[in-house]
PDB file of C-alpha atoms in Angstrom:
ATOM      1  CA  MET A 200     -23.529 139.642  51.941  1.00 95.00           C
ATOM      2  CA  HIS A 201     -20.570 141.084  53.973  1.00 96.00           C
ATOM      3  CA  ILE A 202     -17.175 140.433  52.175  1.00 97.00           C
ATOM      4  CA  PHE A 203     -13.789 140.427  53.871  1.00 97.00           C
ATOM      5  CA  SER A 204     -11.235 141.423  51.121  1.00 98.00           C
ATOM      6  CA  ILE A 205      -7.376 141.271  51.148  1.00 97.00           C
ATOM      7  CA  VAL A 206      -4.941 142.214  48.565  1.00 98.00           C
ATOM      8  CA  ALA A 207      -1.303 141.276  48.880  1.00 98.00           C
ATOM      9  CA  HIS A 208       0.960 143.120  46.629  1.00 98.00           C
ATOM     10  CA  PRO A 209       3.592 145.730  47.480  1.00 97.00           C
ATOM     11  CA  ARG A 210       2.978 147.924  44.448  1.00 97.00           C
ATOM     12  CA  PRO A 211      -0.307 149.859  44.561  1.00 97.00           C
ATOM     13  CA  ASN A 212      -0.268 150.134  40.788  1.00 97.00           C
ATOM     14  CA  SER A 213      -0.055 146.474  40.280  1.00 96.00           C
ATOM     15  CA  PHE A 214      -2.357 144.156  38.236  1.00 96.00           C
ATOM     16  CA  CYS A 215      -3.350 142.521  41.525  1.00 97.00           C
ATOM     17  CA  HIS A 216      -4.613 145.819  42.836  1.00 98.00           C
ATOM     18  CA  ALA A 217      -6.472 146.542  39.668  1.00 98.00           C
ATOM     19  CA  ILE A 218      -8.108 143.123  39.875  1.00 98.00           C
ATOM     20  CA  SER A 219      -8.991 143.672  43.625  1.00 98.00           C
ATOM     21  CA  GLU A 220     -10.508 147.074  42.930  1.00 98.00           C
ATOM     22  CA  THR A 221     -12.669 145.729  40.002  1.00 98.00           C
ATOM     23  CA  ALA A 222     -13.906 142.792  42.107  1.00 98.00           C
ATOM     24  CA  ARG A 223     -14.722 145.033  45.006  1.00 98.00           C
ATOM     25  CA  SER A 224     -16.469 147.545  42.872  1.00 98.00           C
ATOM     26  CA  SER A 225     -18.504 144.900  41.149  1.00 97.00           C
ATOM     27  CA  LEU A 226     -19.475 143.273  44.310  1.00 97.00           C
ATOM     28  CA  ALA A 227     -20.488 146.589  45.941  1.00 98.00           C
ATOM     29  CA  ALA A 228     -22.465 147.471  42.774  1.00 98.00           C
ATOM     30  CA  VAL A 229     -24.786 144.588  43.406  1.00 97.00           C
ATOM     31  CA  GLY A 230     -25.318 145.415  47.126  1.00 97.00           C
ATOM     32  CA  HIS A 231     -22.569 143.553  48.994  1.00 97.00           C
ATOM     33  CA  THR A 232     -20.705 145.342  51.795  1.00 97.00           C
ATOM     34  CA  ILE A 233     -16.779 145.223  51.664  1.00 97.00           C
ATOM     35  CA  GLU A 234     -14.356 145.180  54.523  1.00 96.00           C
ATOM     36  CA  HIS A 235     -11.049 145.670  52.691  1.00 97.00           C
ATOM     37  CA  HIS A 236      -7.362 145.279  53.803  1.00 97.00           C
ATOM     38  CA  ASP A 237      -4.208 146.114  51.774  1.00 98.00           C
ATOM     39  CA  LEU A 238      -1.656 144.236  53.779  1.00 98.00           C
ATOM     40  CA  TYR A 239       1.322 146.084  52.323  1.00 98.00           C
ATOM     41  CA  GLU A 240      -0.412 149.572  52.852  1.00 97.00           C
ATOM     42  CA  GLU A 241      -1.220 148.516  56.374  1.00 96.00           C
ATOM     43  CA  ASN A 242       2.353 147.387  57.012  1.00 96.00           C
ATOM     44  CA  PHE A 243       0.859 144.129  58.372  1.00 97.00           C
ATOM     45  CA  ASP A 244       3.492 142.270  60.508  1.00 95.00           C
ATOM     46  CA  PRO A 245       3.580 138.719  59.051  1.00 96.00           C
ATOM     47  CA  LEU A 246       5.886 137.285  61.782  1.00 94.00           C
ATOM     48  CA  LEU A 247       4.130 134.739  64.111  1.00 88.00           C
ATOM     49  CA  THR A 248       5.589 135.358  67.618  1.00 85.00           C
ATOM     50  CA  ALA A 249       6.678 132.670  69.984  1.00 80.00           C
ATOM     51  CA  ASP A 250       3.772 133.567  72.282  1.00 76.00           C
ATOM     52  CA  GLU A 251       1.330 133.217  69.468  1.00 78.00           C
ATOM     53  CA  ALA A 252       2.582 129.755  68.461  1.00 71.00           C
ATOM     54  CA  TYR A 253       0.659 127.798  71.151  1.00 64.00           C
ATOM     55  CA  THR A 254      -2.718 126.058  71.046  1.00 59.00           C
ATOM     56  CA  VAL A 255      -4.374 125.150  74.286  1.00 53.00           C
ATOM     57  CA  GLY A 256      -7.403 122.933  73.900  1.00 51.00           C
ATOM     58  CA  ASP A 257      -9.991 124.690  71.762  1.00 47.00           C
ATOM     59  CA  THR A 258      -8.639 128.170  72.386  1.00 52.00           C
ATOM     60  CA  PHE A 259      -5.665 130.188  70.981  1.00 49.00           C
ATOM     61  CA  GLU A 260      -3.597 131.154  73.980  1.00 46.00           C
ATOM     62  CA  GLY A 261      -2.503 134.473  72.231  1.00 41.00           C
ATOM     63  CA  THR A 262      -6.181 135.286  71.486  1.00 46.00           C
ATOM     64  CA  LEU A 263      -7.964 134.409  74.693  1.00 49.00           C
ATOM     65  CA  ALA A 264      -5.468 134.270  77.389  1.00 48.00           C
ATOM     66  CA  ARG A 265      -3.183 137.243  76.740  1.00 55.00           C
ATOM     67  CA  ALA A 266      -3.526 140.801  75.520  1.00 57.00           C
ATOM     68  CA  VAL A 267      -3.681 140.725  71.627  1.00 74.00           C
ATOM     69  CA  ASP A 268      -2.320 143.247  69.318  1.00 85.00           C
ATOM     70  CA  PRO A 269      -5.373 145.438  68.287  1.00 89.00           C
ATOM     71  CA  VAL A 270      -4.681 144.995  64.577  1.00 91.00           C
ATOM     72  CA  LEU A 271      -4.589 141.231  64.878  1.00 91.00           C
ATOM     73  CA  GLN A 272      -7.831 141.404  67.012  1.00 89.00           C
ATOM     74  CA  GLN A 273      -9.565 143.642  64.381  1.00 92.00           C
ATOM     75  CA  HIS A 274      -8.571 141.258  61.601  1.00 94.00           C
ATOM     76  CA  ARG A 275      -9.815 138.190  63.470  1.00 92.00           C
ATOM     77  CA  GLU A 276     -13.087 139.821  64.353  1.00 92.00           C
ATOM     78  CA  ASP A 277     -13.581 141.000  60.685  1.00 93.00           C
ATOM     79  CA  VAL A 278     -12.800 137.472  59.338  1.00 94.00           C
ATOM     80  CA  GLY A 279     -15.278 136.070  61.979  1.00 92.00           C
ATOM     81  CA  ASN A 280     -18.004 138.339  60.917  1.00 93.00           C
ATOM     82  CA  ALA A 281     -17.669 137.877  57.214  1.00 96.00           C
ATOM     83  CA  GLN A 282     -20.030 135.914  54.955  1.00 97.00           C
ATOM     84  CA  GLY A 283     -17.655 135.914  51.932  1.00 97.00           C
ATOM     85  CA  LEU A 284     -13.883 136.199  51.194  1.00 97.00           C
ATOM     86  CA  LEU A 285     -12.027 137.956  48.470  1.00 98.00           C
ATOM     87  CA  VAL A 286      -8.128 137.480  48.304  1.00 98.00           C
ATOM     88  CA  VAL A 287      -6.008 138.653  45.521  1.00 98.00           C
ATOM     89  CA  HIS A 288      -2.238 138.095  45.379  1.00 97.00           C
ATOM     90  CA  PRO A 289       0.515 137.165  42.981  1.00 96.00           C
ATOM     91  CA  ASN A 290       2.013 133.683  42.675  1.00 91.00           C
ATOM     92  CA  TRP A 291       5.708 134.011  43.548  1.00 88.00           C
ATOM     93  CA  TRP A 292       7.718 130.788  43.386  1.00 83.00           C
ATOM     94  CA  GLY A 293       4.571 128.777  43.567  1.00 81.00           C
ATOM     95  CA  LYS A 294       3.145 130.333  46.731  1.00 88.00           C
ATOM     96  CA  PRO A 295       1.594 133.575  47.968  1.00 93.00           C
ATOM     97  CA  PRO A 296       3.822 136.426  49.189  1.00 96.00           C
ATOM     98  CA  ALA A 297       5.194 136.017  52.662  1.00 96.00           C
ATOM     99  CA  ILE A 298       2.934 138.875  54.117  1.00 98.00           C
ATOM    100  CA  LEU A 299      -0.184 136.868  53.210  1.00 97.00           C
ATOM    101  CA  ALA A 300       1.173 133.517  54.607  1.00 96.00           C
ATOM    102  CA  GLY A 301       2.053 135.362  57.772  1.00 96.00           C
ATOM    103  CA  TRP A 302      -1.404 136.846  57.825  1.00 97.00           C
ATOM    104  CA  MET A 303      -2.893 133.352  57.640  1.00 95.00           C
ATOM    105  CA  ASP A 304      -0.556 132.194  60.406  1.00 93.00           C
ATOM    106  CA  ARG A 305      -1.587 135.066  62.697  1.00 93.00           C
ATOM    107  CA  ILE A 306      -5.335 135.398  61.918  1.00 93.00           C
ATOM    108  CA  LEU A 307      -6.638 131.951  61.049  1.00 91.00           C
ATOM    109  CA  VAL A 308      -6.027 130.533  64.362  1.00 87.00           C
ATOM    110  CA  PRO A 309      -7.607 128.043  66.704  1.00 83.00           C
ATOM    111  CA  GLY A 310     -10.568 129.875  68.502  1.00 83.00           C
ATOM    112  CA  VAL A 311     -11.055 132.093  65.481  1.00 88.00           C
ATOM    113  CA  ALA A 312     -11.003 129.984  62.199  1.00 89.00           C
ATOM    114  CA  TYR A 313     -11.364 126.500  63.923  1.00 86.00           C
ATOM    115  CA  ARG A 314     -11.564 124.614  67.215  1.00 82.00           C
ATOM    116  CA  LEU A 315      -9.684 121.303  68.008  1.00 75.00           C
ATOM    117  CA  ALA A 316     -11.877 120.170  70.960  1.00 68.00           C
ATOM    118  CA  THR A 317     -14.055 117.806  68.971  1.00 65.00           C
ATOM    119  CA  SER A 318     -14.226 114.287  70.330  1.00 75.00           C
ATOM    120  CA  ASP A 319     -12.775 112.752  67.123  1.00 79.00           C
ATOM    121  CA  GLY A 320      -9.820 115.109  67.189  1.00 74.00           C
ATOM    122  CA  LEU A 321     -10.676 116.730  63.897  1.00 82.00           C
ATOM    123  CA  PRO A 322     -10.850 120.557  63.555  1.00 83.00           C
ATOM    124  CA  GLU A 323     -14.293 122.064  63.676  1.00 85.00           C
ATOM    125  CA  GLY A 324     -14.730 125.158  61.556  1.00 88.00           C
ATOM    126  CA  LEU A 325     -15.811 128.472  63.155  1.00 90.00           C
ATOM    127  CA  LEU A 326     -16.050 130.822  60.203  1.00 92.00           C
ATOM    128  CA  SER A 327     -19.459 131.696  58.816  1.00 90.00           C
ATOM    129  CA  MET A 328     -18.221 132.314  55.341  1.00 93.00           C
ATOM    130  CA  LYS A 329     -20.508 130.905  52.665  1.00 91.00           C
ATOM    131  CA  THR A 330     -18.128 131.608  49.656  1.00 95.00           C
ATOM    132  CA  ALA A 331     -14.591 132.475  48.741  1.00 95.00           C
ATOM    133  CA  LEU A 332     -12.886 133.886  45.703  1.00 95.00           C
ATOM    134  CA  ILE A 333      -9.045 133.656  45.596  1.00 95.00           C
ATOM    135  CA  ILE A 334      -7.337 135.052  42.644  1.00 94.00           C
ATOM    136  CA  ASN A 335      -3.607 134.769  42.127  1.00 91.00           C
ATOM    137  CA  THR A 336      -1.672 136.220  39.250  1.00 91.00           C
ATOM    138  CA  SER A 337       1.494 134.689  37.439  1.00 84.00           C
ATOM    139  CA  ASP A 338       3.706 135.874  34.636  1.00 80.00           C
ATOM    140  CA  THR A 339       4.281 132.287  33.395  1.00 76.00           C
ATOM    141  CA  ASP A 340       2.524 131.788  30.111  1.00 78.00           C
ATOM    142  CA  ALA A 341      -0.117 128.928  29.923  1.00 75.00           C
ATOM    143  CA  GLU A 342       2.000 126.865  27.544  1.00 80.00           C
ATOM    144  CA  ARG A 343       5.060 126.839  29.730  1.00 76.00           C
ATOM    145  CA  GLU A 344       2.831 126.208  32.831  1.00 73.00           C
ATOM    146  CA  ALA A 345       1.338 123.139  31.234  1.00 76.00           C
ATOM    147  CA  LYS A 346       4.609 121.852  29.567  1.00 79.00           C
ATOM    148  CA  ASP A 347       7.223 122.458  32.087  1.00 75.00           C
ATOM    149  CA  LEU A 348       5.323 122.836  35.402  1.00 70.00           C
ATOM    150  CA  GLY A 349       2.378 120.479  34.684  1.00 69.00           C
ATOM    151  CA  ASP A 350      -0.121 122.971  36.210  1.00 62.00           C
ATOM    152  CA  ARG A 351      -2.216 125.246  34.144  1.00 54.00           C
ATOM    153  CA  LEU A 352      -3.564 128.111  36.117  1.00 51.00           C
ATOM    154  CA  SER A 353      -6.337 128.750  33.628  1.00 48.00           C
TER     155      SER A 353
END
């Protein structure tokens, strides 16, 4: 299986990076191929531009009607070709880092991840992924998570 892998943590010596490396090594050891992206190392620009924020029919104007940044195009193609997804990121204030949220805004777009042209108006998925593993880390202990936040991450 071809796996698209992302890690989104600014420190290369972080626990997230260690988890990502272990997961990728384990997957490769059993025969999977890995396409890996470290969003911080790549200095991925998470800012959705005004030109990218338009959807026209079942296409994404920025993807199909205009020249696209080669980095965006490569990520979109890689995601489109993947059979599996591995994402590792910290949980910061109950959400992923902005760089990962921006990656989703700019990569998982109409014409790449889904199409809106179905007769019932519901999105139709375009990705061929069969499985996904999303791992997020937190420094909140399990007791506090359950008692104060009402959400155990275990």
